[in-house]
Amino acid sequence: MAQEVKATAKYIRIAPRKVRIVMNLVRGKSVADALAILKFTPKVGADAVEKVLRSAVANAENNFDMDVDRLFISSAFVDQGPTLKRIHPRSRGQAFKILKHTSHITVAVNEKE
C-alpha cells in the first residue's frame, strides 16, 4: 500500500465545530472532487481546509512522486487547539468571559490502487 502523506495547519482561529462541518463534506473524496466542493462551500472553514488539502497534495507530489490525479483524502480531522480567553466589560463593574477557540486541521492523502 502507498504511503499516506499528511499536512497540518495549527492554531487556526476558527472554532473546531465550524471546521468539522466542512471536513465532513470532503472526507473520503478524491482530491479533484474535494477541491470543487470546497470552492463552492460558503463556510469560513472551507478556505482553511482547502489550504491544508493543497499543501498535502503538494507534499505528495514533490516529496513522494505520487500522481495527483489518483490521490484521495484518506483521513481528515480537526482537533481543538488552545483557547484564547478574553474579557468583555459589562455594566456595574462586571466582566464577561469571551472564549476564542482555535483549531488544528490535519488532512492526509493517499493514492488509489
mmCIF file of N, CA, C and O in Angstrom:
data_model
loop_
_atom_site.group_PDB
_atom_site.id
_atom_site.type_symbol
_atom_site.label_atom_id
_atom_site.label_comp_id
_atom_site.label_asym_id
_atom_site.label_seq_id
_atom_site.Cartn_x
_atom_site.Cartn_y
_atom_site.Cartn_z
ATOM 1 N N MET A 1 0.844 -1.191 0.000
ATOM 2 C CA MET A 1 0.000 0.000 0.000
ATOM 3 C C MET A 1 0.884 1.247 0.000
ATOM 4 O O MET A 1 1.913 1.293 0.652
ATOM 5 N N ALA A 2 0.428 2.270 -0.711
ATOM 6 C CA ALA A 2 1.193 3.518 -0.814
ATOM 7 C C ALA A 2 1.184 4.240 0.529
ATOM 8 O O ALA A 2 0.317 4.031 1.370
ATOM 9 N N GLN A 3 2.171 5.096 0.683
ATOM 10 C CA GLN A 3 2.309 5.823 1.940
ATOM 11 C C GLN A 3 1.318 6.972 2.024
ATOM 12 O O GLN A 3 1.042 7.654 1.041
ATOM 13 N N GLU A 4 0.794 7.173 3.232
ATOM 14 C CA GLU A 4 -0.123 8.277 3.487
ATOM 15 C C GLU A 4 0.693 9.552 3.711
ATOM 16 O O GLU A 4 1.652 9.544 4.458
ATOM 17 N N VAL A 5 0.302 10.636 3.027
ATOM 18 C CA VAL A 5 1.032 11.899 3.123
ATOM 19 C C VAL A 5 0.145 12.916 3.833
ATOM 20 O O VAL A 5 -1.008 13.107 3.461
ATOM 21 N N LYS A 6 0.716 13.580 4.859
ATOM 22 C CA LYS A 6 -0.080 14.473 5.699
ATOM 23 C C LYS A 6 0.334 15.926 5.550
ATOM 24 O O LYS A 6 1.464 16.229 5.167
ATOM 25 N N ALA A 7 -0.611 16.799 5.886
ATOM 26 C CA ALA A 7 -0.336 18.228 6.043
ATOM 27 C C ALA A 7 -1.181 18.711 7.225
ATOM 28 O O ALA A 7 -2.309 18.259 7.410
ATOM 29 N N THR A 8 -0.610 19.615 8.005
ATOM 30 C CA THR A 8 -1.292 20.104 9.201
ATOM 31 C C THR A 8 -1.211 21.618 9.274
ATOM 32 O O THR A 8 -0.181 22.200 8.940
ATOM 33 N N ALA A 9 -2.300 22.227 9.695
ATOM 34 C CA ALA A 9 -2.314 23.661 9.994
ATOM 35 C C ALA A 9 -2.715 23.790 11.456
ATOM 36 O O ALA A 9 -3.742 23.257 11.871
ATOM 37 N N LYS A 10 -1.893 24.470 12.226
ATOM 38 C CA LYS A 10 -2.161 24.577 13.652
ATOM 39 C C LYS A 10 -2.538 26.005 14.033
ATOM 40 O O LYS A 10 -2.151 26.954 13.357
ATOM 41 N N TYR A 11 -3.252 26.111 15.128
ATOM 42 C CA TYR A 11 -3.643 27.392 15.728
ATOM 43 C C TYR A 11 -4.464 28.258 14.765
ATOM 44 O O TYR A 11 -4.314 29.476 14.729
ATOM 45 N N ILE A 12 -5.347 27.627 13.989
ATOM 46 C CA ILE A 12 -6.238 28.361 13.086
ATOM 47 C C ILE A 12 -7.354 28.974 13.934
ATOM 48 O O ILE A 12 -7.972 28.287 14.742
ATOM 49 N N ARG A 13 -7.634 30.268 13.745
ATOM 50 C CA ARG A 13 -8.571 30.977 14.613
ATOM 51 C C ARG A 13 -10.029 30.791 14.189
ATOM 52 O O ARG A 13 -10.735 31.757 13.913
ATOM 53 N N ILE A 14 -10.449 29.513 14.100
ATOM 54 C CA ILE A 14 -11.840 29.173 13.836
ATOM 55 C C ILE A 14 -12.198 28.061 14.830
ATOM 56 O O ILE A 14 -11.367 27.199 15.098
ATOM 57 N N ALA A 15 -13.407 28.088 15.346
ATOM 58 C CA ALA A 15 -13.826 27.057 16.294
ATOM 59 C C ALA A 15 -13.850 25.698 15.596
ATOM 60 O O ALA A 15 -14.269 25.597 14.438
ATOM 61 N N PRO A 16 -13.410 24.638 16.269
ATOM 62 C CA PRO A 16 -13.346 23.323 15.637
ATOM 63 C C PRO A 16 -14.690 22.811 15.135
ATOM 64 O O PRO A 16 -14.749 22.167 14.087
ATOM 65 N N ARG A 17 -15.772 23.108 15.835
ATOM 66 C CA ARG A 17 -17.061 22.580 15.393
ATOM 67 C C ARG A 17 -17.493 23.201 14.063
ATOM 68 O O ARG A 17 -18.225 22.581 13.295
ATOM 69 N N LYS A 18 -17.037 24.412 13.769
ATOM 70 C CA LYS A 18 -17.348 25.045 12.486
ATOM 71 C C LYS A 18 -16.542 24.411 11.354
ATOM 72 O O LYS A 18 -17.032 24.281 10.237
ATOM 73 N N VAL A 19 -15.290 24.034 11.659
ATOM 74 C CA VAL A 19 -14.444 23.420 10.635
ATOM 75 C C VAL A 19 -14.882 21.981 10.373
ATOM 76 O O VAL A 19 -14.809 21.495 9.246
ATOM 77 N N ARG A 20 -15.360 21.286 11.416
ATOM 78 C CA ARG A 20 -15.775 19.888 11.258
ATOM 79 C C ARG A 20 -16.946 19.748 10.287
ATOM 80 O O ARG A 20 -17.053 18.738 9.584
ATOM 81 N N ILE A 21 -17.820 20.740 10.230
ATOM 82 C CA ILE A 21 -18.938 20.719 9.282
ATOM 83 C C ILE A 21 -18.409 20.627 7.861
ATOM 84 O O ILE A 21 -18.890 19.841 7.046
ATOM 85 N N VAL A 22 -17.385 21.419 7.555
ATOM 86 C CA VAL A 22 -16.776 21.421 6.221
ATOM 87 C C VAL A 22 -15.992 20.132 5.995
ATOM 88 O O VAL A 22 -16.039 19.540 4.913
ATOM 89 N N MET A 23 -15.276 19.678 7.011
ATOM 90 C CA MET A 23 -14.441 18.481 6.892
ATOM 91 C C MET A 23 -15.263 17.246 6.561
ATOM 92 O O MET A 23 -14.831 16.383 5.791
ATOM 93 N N ASN A 24 -16.471 17.167 7.130
ATOM 94 C CA ASN A 24 -17.333 16.013 6.860
ATOM 95 C C ASN A 24 -17.792 15.962 5.408
ATOM 96 O O ASN A 24 -18.148 14.885 4.912
ATOM 97 N N LEU A 25 -17.795 17.088 4.716
ATOM 98 C CA LEU A 25 -18.209 17.117 3.309
ATOM 99 C C LEU A 25 -17.173 16.470 2.396
ATOM 100 O O LEU A 25 -17.533 15.889 1.372
ATOM 101 N N VAL A 26 -15.890 16.592 2.736
ATOM 102 C CA VAL A 26 -14.831 16.170 1.811
ATOM 103 C C VAL A 26 -14.127 14.874 2.215
ATOM 104 O O VAL A 26 -13.364 14.333 1.416
ATOM 105 N N ARG A 27 -14.353 14.384 3.399
ATOM 106 C CA ARG A 27 -13.648 13.178 3.865
ATOM 107 C C ARG A 27 -13.944 11.990 2.955
ATOM 108 O O ARG A 27 -15.092 11.693 2.661
ATOM 109 N N GLY A 28 -12.878 11.336 2.458
ATOM 110 C CA GLY A 28 -13.028 10.156 1.611
ATOM 111 C C GLY A 28 -13.166 10.436 0.124
ATOM 112 O O GLY A 28 -13.152 9.516 -0.687
ATOM 113 N N LYS A 29 -13.279 11.679 -0.269
ATOM 114 C CA LYS A 29 -13.459 12.045 -1.682
ATOM 115 C C LYS A 29 -12.100 12.129 -2.394
ATOM 116 O O LYS A 29 -11.058 12.220 -1.763
ATOM 117 N N SER A 30 -12.152 12.110 -3.722
ATOM 118 C CA SER A 30 -10.927 12.343 -4.484
ATOM 119 C C SER A 30 -10.539 13.810 -4.335
ATOM 120 O O SER A 30 -11.373 14.653 -3.995
ATOM 121 N N VAL A 31 -9.281 14.114 -4.606
ATOM 122 C CA VAL A 31 -8.787 15.470 -4.397
ATOM 123 C C VAL A 31 -9.501 16.466 -5.311
ATOM 124 O O VAL A 31 -9.881 17.554 -4.875
ATOM 125 N N ALA A 32 -9.726 16.076 -6.563
ATOM 126 C CA ALA A 32 -10.403 16.972 -7.509
ATOM 127 C C ALA A 32 -11.824 17.286 -7.040
ATOM 128 O O ALA A 32 -12.262 18.446 -7.073
ATOM 129 N N ASP A 33 -12.555 16.256 -6.595
ATOM 130 C CA ASP A 33 -13.920 16.459 -6.096
ATOM 131 C C ASP A 33 -13.912 17.332 -4.844
ATOM 132 O O ASP A 33 -14.749 18.228 -4.693
ATOM 133 N N ALA A 34 -12.968 17.062 -3.946
ATOM 134 C CA ALA A 34 -12.901 17.810 -2.692
ATOM 135 C C ALA A 34 -12.618 19.292 -2.935
ATOM 136 O O ALA A 34 -13.241 20.157 -2.320
ATOM 137 N N LEU A 35 -11.695 19.580 -3.855
ATOM 138 C CA LEU A 35 -11.386 20.982 -4.153
ATOM 139 C C LEU A 35 -12.589 21.694 -4.772
ATOM 140 O O LEU A 35 -12.841 22.862 -4.479
ATOM 141 N N ALA A 36 -13.341 20.983 -5.619
ATOM 142 C CA ALA A 36 -14.550 21.574 -6.214
ATOM 143 C C ALA A 36 -15.599 21.857 -5.143
ATOM 144 O O ALA A 36 -16.233 22.919 -5.141
ATOM 145 N N ILE A 37 -15.766 20.926 -4.206
ATOM 146 C CA ILE A 37 -16.741 21.111 -3.121
ATOM 147 C C ILE A 37 -16.331 22.295 -2.247
ATOM 148 O O ILE A 37 -17.152 23.153 -1.908
ATOM 149 N N LEU A 38 -15.032 22.351 -1.894
ATOM 150 C CA LEU A 38 -14.564 23.424 -1.014
ATOM 151 C C LEU A 38 -14.660 24.797 -1.674
ATOM 152 O O LEU A 38 -14.913 25.796 -1.000
ATOM 153 N N LYS A 39 -14.468 24.835 -2.991
ATOM 154 C CA LYS A 39 -14.525 26.109 -3.703
ATOM 155 C C LYS A 39 -15.907 26.751 -3.596
ATOM 156 O O LYS A 39 -16.036 27.971 -3.508
ATOM 157 N N PHE A 40 -16.952 25.912 -3.592
ATOM 158 C CA PHE A 40 -18.320 26.434 -3.597
ATOM 159 C C PHE A 40 -19.027 26.278 -2.257
ATOM 160 O O PHE A 40 -20.247 26.426 -2.185
ATOM 161 N N THR A 41 -18.285 25.982 -1.202
ATOM 162 C CA THR A 41 -18.886 25.877 0.122
ATOM 163 C C THR A 41 -18.797 27.231 0.819
ATOM 164 O O THR A 41 -17.707 27.723 1.067
ATOM 165 N N PRO A 42 -19.932 27.856 1.139
ATOM 166 C CA PRO A 42 -19.907 29.202 1.727
ATOM 167 C C PRO A 42 -19.717 29.185 3.244
ATOM 168 O O PRO A 42 -20.488 29.768 3.988
ATOM 169 N N LYS A 43 -18.696 28.499 3.711
ATOM 170 C CA LYS A 43 -18.394 28.436 5.136
ATOM 171 C C LYS A 43 -17.000 29.011 5.359
ATOM 172 O O LYS A 43 -16.127 28.918 4.498
ATOM 173 N N VAL A 44 -16.770 29.561 6.532
ATOM 174 C CA VAL A 44 -15.483 30.174 6.848
ATOM 175 C C VAL A 44 -14.368 29.130 6.838
ATOM 176 O O VAL A 44 -13.264 29.382 6.370
ATOM 177 N N GLY A 45 -14.669 27.930 7.326
ATOM 178 C CA GLY A 45 -13.662 26.886 7.427
ATOM 179 C C GLY A 45 -13.237 26.302 6.095
ATOM 180 O O GLY A 45 -12.209 25.629 6.016
ATOM 181 N N ALA A 46 -13.991 26.545 5.030
ATOM 182 C CA ALA A 46 -13.678 25.961 3.725
ATOM 183 C C ALA A 46 -12.327 26.449 3.208
ATOM 184 O O ALA A 46 -11.570 25.675 2.621
ATOM 185 N N ASP A 47 -12.011 27.717 3.441
ATOM 186 C CA ASP A 47 -10.729 28.265 2.981
ATOM 187 C C ASP A 47 -9.554 27.603 3.698
ATOM 188 O O ASP A 47 -8.548 27.256 3.067
ATOM 189 N N ALA A 48 -9.688 27.412 5.004
ATOM 190 C CA ALA A 48 -8.610 26.794 5.782
ATOM 191 C C ALA A 48 -8.403 25.337 5.376
ATOM 192 O O ALA A 48 -7.262 24.885 5.218
ATOM 193 N N VAL A 49 -9.494 24.603 5.196
ATOM 194 C CA VAL A 49 -9.403 23.192 4.799
ATOM 195 C C VAL A 49 -8.802 23.074 3.401
ATOM 196 O O VAL A 49 -7.962 22.201 3.153
ATOM 197 N N GLU A 50 -9.194 23.970 2.499
ATOM 198 C CA GLU A 50 -8.650 23.940 1.131
ATOM 199 C C GLU A 50 -7.150 24.184 1.137
ATOM 200 O O GLU A 50 -6.389 23.524 0.422
ATOM 201 N N LYS A 51 -6.696 25.108 1.961
ATOM 202 C CA LYS A 51 -5.275 25.422 2.042
ATOM 203 C C LYS A 51 -4.466 24.216 2.534
ATOM 204 O O LYS A 51 -3.406 23.897 1.990
ATOM 205 N N VAL A 52 -4.990 23.523 3.543
ATOM 206 C CA VAL A 52 -4.301 22.349 4.073
ATOM 207 C C VAL A 52 -4.321 21.209 3.053
ATOM 208 O O VAL A 52 -3.321 20.499 2.883
ATOM 209 N N LEU A 53 -5.441 21.042 2.348
ATOM 210 C CA LEU A 53 -5.543 19.997 1.325
ATOM 211 C C LEU A 53 -4.544 20.241 0.204
ATOM 212 O O LEU A 53 -3.853 19.317 -0.243
ATOM 213 N N ARG A 54 -4.440 21.480 -0.246
ATOM 214 C CA ARG A 54 -3.468 21.804 -1.306
ATOM 215 C C ARG A 54 -2.034 21.550 -0.829
ATOM 216 O O ARG A 54 -1.184 21.110 -1.600
ATOM 217 N N SER A 55 -1.771 21.800 0.430
ATOM 218 C CA SER A 55 -0.449 21.539 0.993
ATOM 219 C C SER A 55 -0.147 20.037 1.010
ATOM 220 O O SER A 55 0.968 19.618 0.673
ATOM 221 N N ALA A 56 -1.141 19.228 1.388
ATOM 222 C CA ALA A 56 -0.959 17.775 1.414
ATOM 223 C C ALA A 56 -0.709 17.234 0.005
ATOM 224 O O ALA A 56 0.138 16.357 -0.194
ATOM 225 N N VAL A 57 -1.428 17.773 -0.984
ATOM 226 C CA VAL A 57 -1.245 17.353 -2.379
ATOM 227 C C VAL A 57 0.156 17.733 -2.859
ATOM 228 O O VAL A 57 0.839 16.940 -3.523
ATOM 229 N N ALA A 58 0.604 18.932 -2.505
ATOM 230 C CA ALA A 58 1.941 19.375 -2.892
ATOM 231 C C ALA A 58 3.016 18.503 -2.239
ATOM 232 O O ALA A 58 4.014 18.154 -2.885
ATOM 233 N N ASN A 59 2.804 18.134 -0.976
ATOM 234 C CA ASN A 59 3.750 17.240 -0.292
ATOM 235 C C ASN A 59 3.828 15.894 -1.000
ATOM 236 O O ASN A 59 4.912 15.349 -1.208
ATOM 237 N N ALA A 60 2.678 15.352 -1.385
ATOM 238 C CA ALA A 60 2.637 14.048 -2.054
ATOM 239 C C ALA A 60 3.326 14.114 -3.414
ATOM 240 O O ALA A 60 4.071 13.199 -3.791
ATOM 241 N N GLU A 61 3.078 15.196 -4.131
ATOM 242 C CA GLU A 61 3.636 15.329 -5.484
ATOM 243 C C GLU A 61 5.145 15.559 -5.446
ATOM 244 O O GLU A 61 5.902 14.900 -6.170
ATOM 245 N N ASN A 62 5.601 16.475 -4.596
ATOM 246 C CA ASN A 62 7.012 16.866 -4.607
ATOM 247 C C ASN A 62 7.913 15.938 -3.798
ATOM 248 O O ASN A 62 9.039 15.666 -4.204
ATOM 249 N N ASN A 63 7.426 15.465 -2.656
ATOM 250 C CA ASN A 63 8.286 14.670 -1.781
ATOM 251 C C ASN A 63 8.218 13.174 -2.051
ATOM 252 O O ASN A 63 9.163 12.450 -1.747
ATOM 253 N N PHE A 64 7.085 12.685 -2.583
ATOM 254 C CA PHE A 64 6.908 11.244 -2.743
ATOM 255 C C PHE A 64 6.591 10.824 -4.174
ATOM 256 O O PHE A 64 6.265 9.669 -4.417
ATOM 257 N N ASP A 65 6.636 11.754 -5.133
ATOM 258 C CA ASP A 65 6.390 11.473 -6.558
ATOM 259 C C ASP A 65 5.088 10.720 -6.806
ATOM 260 O O ASP A 65 5.036 9.778 -7.584
ATOM 261 N N MET A 66 4.024 11.124 -6.114
ATOM 262 C CA MET A 66 2.710 10.496 -6.317
ATOM 263 C C MET A 66 1.981 11.196 -7.449
ATOM 264 O O MET A 66 2.212 12.376 -7.727
ATOM 265 N N ASP A 67 1.074 10.460 -8.100
ATOM 266 C CA ASP A 67 0.267 11.001 -9.193
ATOM 267 C C ASP A 67 -0.907 11.777 -8.591
ATOM 268 O O ASP A 67 -1.725 11.204 -7.858
ATOM 269 N N VAL A 68 -0.996 13.061 -8.908
ATOM 270 C CA VAL A 68 -2.020 13.935 -8.313
ATOM 271 C C VAL A 68 -3.434 13.490 -8.693
ATOM 272 O O VAL A 68 -4.367 13.595 -7.900
ATOM 273 N N ASP A 69 -3.588 12.962 -9.899
ATOM 274 C CA ASP A 69 -4.922 12.559 -10.374
ATOM 275 C C ASP A 69 -5.458 11.333 -9.638
ATOM 276 O O ASP A 69 -6.670 11.091 -9.649
ATOM 277 N N ARG A 70 -4.580 10.572 -9.001
ATOM 278 C CA ARG A 70 -5.019 9.350 -8.312
ATOM 279 C C ARG A 70 -5.144 9.534 -6.804
ATOM 280 O O ARG A 70 -5.437 8.577 -6.083
ATOM 281 N N LEU A 71 -4.933 10.738 -6.314
ATOM 282 C CA LEU A 71 -4.975 10.983 -4.872
ATOM 283 C C LEU A 71 -6.405 11.118 -4.358
ATOM 284 O O LEU A 71 -7.284 11.636 -5.048
ATOM 285 N N PHE A 72 -6.621 10.625 -3.136
ATOM 286 C CA PHE A 72 -7.899 10.835 -2.447
ATOM 287 C C PHE A 72 -7.606 11.137 -0.982
ATOM 288 O O PHE A 72 -6.507 10.882 -0.486
ATOM 289 N N ILE A 73 -8.587 11.693 -0.294
ATOM 290 C CA ILE A 73 -8.419 12.065 1.117
ATOM 291 C C ILE A 73 -8.651 10.813 1.954
ATOM 292 O O ILE A 73 -9.779 10.342 2.083
ATOM 293 N N SER A 74 -7.570 10.264 2.515
ATOM 294 C CA SER A 74 -7.687 9.031 3.285
ATOM 295 C C SER A 74 -8.140 9.306 4.720
ATOM 296 O O SER A 74 -8.894 8.520 5.289
ATOM 297 N N SER A 75 -7.678 10.403 5.291
ATOM 298 C CA SER A 75 -8.177 10.788 6.610
ATOM 299 C C SER A 75 -8.102 12.302 6.745
ATOM 300 O O SER A 75 -7.201 12.933 6.192
ATOM 301 N N ALA A 76 -9.066 12.843 7.458
ATOM 302 C CA ALA A 76 -9.122 14.292 7.671
ATOM 303 C C ALA A 76 -9.822 14.530 9.000
ATOM 304 O O ALA A 76 -10.904 13.992 9.236
ATOM 305 N N PHE A 77 -9.180 15.288 9.857
ATOM 306 C CA PHE A 77 -9.791 15.543 11.162
ATOM 307 C C PHE A 77 -9.379 16.905 11.691
ATOM 308 O O PHE A 77 -8.416 17.506 11.226
ATOM 309 N N VAL A 78 -10.158 17.373 12.671
ATOM 310 C CA VAL A 78 -9.921 18.669 13.295
ATOM 311 C C VAL A 78 -9.824 18.458 14.795
ATOM 312 O O VAL A 78 -10.725 17.867 15.400
ATOM 313 N N ASP A 79 -8.722 18.912 15.387
ATOM 314 C CA ASP A 79 -8.552 18.851 16.835
ATOM 315 C C ASP A 79 -8.674 20.259 17.405
ATOM 316 O O ASP A 79 -8.437 21.239 16.699
ATOM 317 N N GLN A 80 -9.016 20.324 18.677
ATOM 318 C CA GLN A 80 -9.129 21.625 19.316
ATOM 319 C C GLN A 80 -7.762 22.111 19.763
ATOM 320 O O GLN A 80 -6.987 21.351 20.349
ATOM 321 N N GLY A 81 -7.469 23.360 19.463
ATOM 322 C CA GLY A 81 -6.229 23.976 19.916
ATOM 323 C C GLY A 81 -6.468 24.705 21.218
ATOM 324 O O GLY A 81 -7.534 24.596 21.821
ATOM 325 N N PRO A 82 -5.493 25.482 21.657
ATOM 326 C CA PRO A 82 -5.675 26.250 22.889
ATOM 327 C C PRO A 82 -6.736 27.335 22.717
ATOM 328 O O PRO A 82 -6.911 27.864 21.623
ATOM 329 N N THR A 83 -7.444 27.622 23.787
ATOM 330 C CA THR A 83 -8.491 28.636 23.764
ATOM 331 C C THR A 83 -7.936 29.954 24.284
ATOM 332 O O THR A 83 -7.333 30.000 25.357
ATOM 333 N N LEU A 84 -8.146 31.014 23.508
ATOM 334 C CA LEU A 84 -7.739 32.350 23.943
ATOM 335 C C LEU A 84 -8.851 32.927 24.813
ATOM 336 O O LEU A 84 -10.009 32.935 24.401
ATOM 337 N N LYS A 85 -8.496 33.381 26.005
ATOM 338 C CA LYS A 85 -9.503 33.902 26.923
ATOM 339 C C LYS A 85 -9.442 35.426 26.934
ATOM 340 O O LYS A 85 -8.385 36.005 27.173
ATOM 341 N N ARG A 86 -10.584 36.048 26.662
ATOM 342 C CA ARG A 86 -10.682 37.494 26.625
ATOM 343 C C ARG A 86 -11.787 37.942 27.580
ATOM 344 O O ARG A 86 -12.688 37.174 27.896
ATOM 345 N N ILE A 87 -11.738 39.198 27.996
ATOM 346 C CA ILE A 87 -12.742 39.728 28.920
ATOM 347 C C ILE A 87 -13.488 40.867 28.252
ATOM 348 O O ILE A 87 -12.882 41.746 27.631
ATOM 349 N N HIS A 88 -14.823 40.826 28.365
ATOM 350 C CA HIS A 88 -15.677 41.876 27.825
ATOM 351 C C HIS A 88 -16.302 42.622 29.000
ATOM 352 O O HIS A 88 -17.084 42.047 29.761
ATOM 353 N N PRO A 89 -15.972 43.901 29.185
ATOM 354 C CA PRO A 89 -16.531 44.648 30.315
ATOM 355 C C PRO A 89 -18.040 44.853 30.157
ATOM 356 O O PRO A 89 -18.513 45.149 29.064
ATOM 357 N N ARG A 90 -18.764 44.696 31.267
ATOM 358 C CA ARG A 90 -20.209 44.888 31.271
ATOM 359 C C ARG A 90 -20.574 45.924 32.328
ATOM 360 O O ARG A 90 -19.715 46.429 33.037
ATOM 361 N N SER A 91 -21.852 46.169 32.438
ATOM 362 C CA SER A 91 -22.309 47.216 33.357
ATOM 363 C C SER A 91 -22.041 46.833 34.816
ATOM 364 O O SER A 91 -21.895 45.663 35.154
ATOM 365 N N ARG A 92 -21.995 47.827 35.671
ATOM 366 C CA ARG A 92 -21.821 47.689 37.116
ATOM 367 C C ARG A 92 -20.556 46.919 37.481
ATOM 368 O O ARG A 92 -20.533 46.129 38.413
ATOM 369 N N GLY A 93 -19.495 47.111 36.704
ATOM 370 C CA GLY A 93 -18.198 46.523 37.045
ATOM 371 C C GLY A 93 -18.060 45.039 36.768
ATOM 372 O O GLY A 93 -17.085 44.438 37.185
ATOM 373 N N GLN A 94 -19.054 44.469 36.099
ATOM 374 C CA GLN A 94 -18.958 43.043 35.782
ATOM 375 C C GLN A 94 -18.027 42.830 34.586
ATOM 376 O O GLN A 94 -17.770 43.751 33.819
ATOM 377 N N ALA A 95 -17.573 41.590 34.431
ATOM 378 C CA ALA A 95 -16.760 41.226 33.271
ATOM 379 C C ALA A 95 -17.211 39.862 32.777
ATOM 380 O O ALA A 95 -17.263 38.910 33.554
ATOM 381 N N PHE A 96 -17.577 39.778 31.494
ATOM 382 C CA PHE A 96 -17.990 38.505 30.896
ATOM 383 C C PHE A 96 -16.809 37.927 30.134
ATOM 384 O O PHE A 96 -16.049 38.661 29.505
ATOM 385 N N LYS A 97 -16.665 36.602 30.220
ATOM 386 C CA LYS A 97 -15.583 35.919 29.508
ATOM 387 C C LYS A 97 -15.949 35.734 28.042
ATOM 388 O O LYS A 97 -17.081 35.394 27.717
ATOM 389 N N ILE A 98 -14.975 35.930 27.165
ATOM 390 C CA ILE A 98 -15.125 35.573 25.752
ATOM 391 C C ILE A 98 -14.064 34.527 25.466
ATOM 392 O O ILE A 98 -12.872 34.754 25.707
ATOM 393 N N LEU A 99 -14.473 33.359 24.961
ATOM 394 C CA LEU A 99 -13.560 32.275 24.640
ATOM 395 C C LEU A 99 -13.370 32.216 23.131
ATOM 396 O O LEU A 99 -14.322 31.998 22.389
ATOM 397 N N LYS A 100 -12.153 32.436 22.689
ATOM 398 C CA LYS A 100 -11.851 32.387 21.260
ATOM 399 C C LYS A 100 -11.150 31.068 20.991
ATOM 400 O O LYS A 100 -9.990 30.873 21.373
ATOM 401 N N HIS A 101 -11.855 30.166 20.322
ATOM 402 C CA HIS A 101 -11.354 28.818 20.106
ATOM 403 C C HIS A 101 -10.412 28.761 18.900
ATOM 404 O O HIS A 101 -10.563 29.523 17.945
ATOM 405 N N THR A 102 -9.446 27.849 18.965
ATOM 406 C CA THR A 102 -8.547 27.620 17.834
ATOM 407 C C THR A 102 -8.617 26.150 17.428
ATOM 408 O O THR A 102 -9.074 25.299 18.202
ATOM 409 N N SER A 103 -8.163 25.865 16.213
ATOM 410 C CA SER A 103 -8.244 24.514 15.651
ATOM 411 C C SER A 103 -6.897 24.069 15.108
ATOM 412 O O SER A 103 -6.099 24.881 14.652
ATOM 413 N N HIS A 104 -6.676 22.761 15.147
ATOM 414 C CA HIS A 104 -5.564 22.126 14.452
ATOM 415 C C HIS A 104 -6.193 21.251 13.364
ATOM 416 O O HIS A 104 -6.898 20.287 13.673
ATOM 417 N N ILE A 105 -5.932 21.577 12.093
ATOM 418 C CA ILE A 105 -6.533 20.862 10.965
ATOM 419 C C ILE A 105 -5.493 19.931 10.358
ATOM 420 O O ILE A 105 -4.384 20.369 10.039
ATOM 421 N N THR A 106 -5.844 18.650 10.193
ATOM 422 C CA THR A 106 -4.946 17.670 9.598
ATOM 423 C C THR A 106 -5.650 16.966 8.446
ATOM 424 O O THR A 106 -6.779 16.490 8.598
ATOM 425 N N VAL A 107 -4.985 16.913 7.295
ATOM 426 C CA VAL A 107 -5.516 16.221 6.120
ATOM 427 C C VAL A 107 -4.439 15.258 5.626
ATOM 428 O O VAL A 107 -3.278 15.650 5.475
ATOM 429 N N ALA A 108 -4.824 14.009 5.374
ATOM 430 C CA ALA A 108 -3.897 13.008 4.837
ATOM 431 C C ALA A 108 -4.438 12.503 3.503
ATOM 432 O O ALA A 108 -5.638 12.210 3.389
ATOM 433 N N VAL A 109 -3.564 12.423 2.511
ATOM 434 C CA VAL A 109 -3.953 11.917 1.192
ATOM 435 C C VAL A 109 -3.171 10.648 0.889
ATOM 436 O O VAL A 109 -2.094 10.419 1.425
ATOM 437 N N ASN A 110 -3.760 9.827 0.014
ATOM 438 C CA ASN A 110 -3.162 8.557 -0.372
ATOM 439 C C ASN A 110 -3.502 8.283 -1.826
ATOM 440 O O ASN A 110 -4.454 8.866 -2.358
ATOM 441 N N GLU A 111 -2.753 7.395 -2.476
ATOM 442 C CA GLU A 111 -3.022 7.043 -3.869
ATOM 443 C C GLU A 111 -4.004 5.897 -3.937
ATOM 444 O O GLU A 111 -3.925 4.952 -3.154
ATOM 445 N N LYS A 112 -4.923 5.956 -4.924
ATOM 446 C CA LYS A 112 -5.813 4.833 -5.176
ATOM 447 C C LYS A 112 -5.033 3.734 -5.858
ATOM 448 O O LYS A 112 -4.146 3.992 -6.658
ATOM 449 N N GLU A 113 -5.385 2.490 -5.526
ATOM 450 C CA GLU A 113 -4.675 1.355 -6.140
ATOM 451 C C GLU A 113 -5.091 1.172 -7.585
ATOM 452 O O GLU A 113 -6.189 1.369 -7.966
#
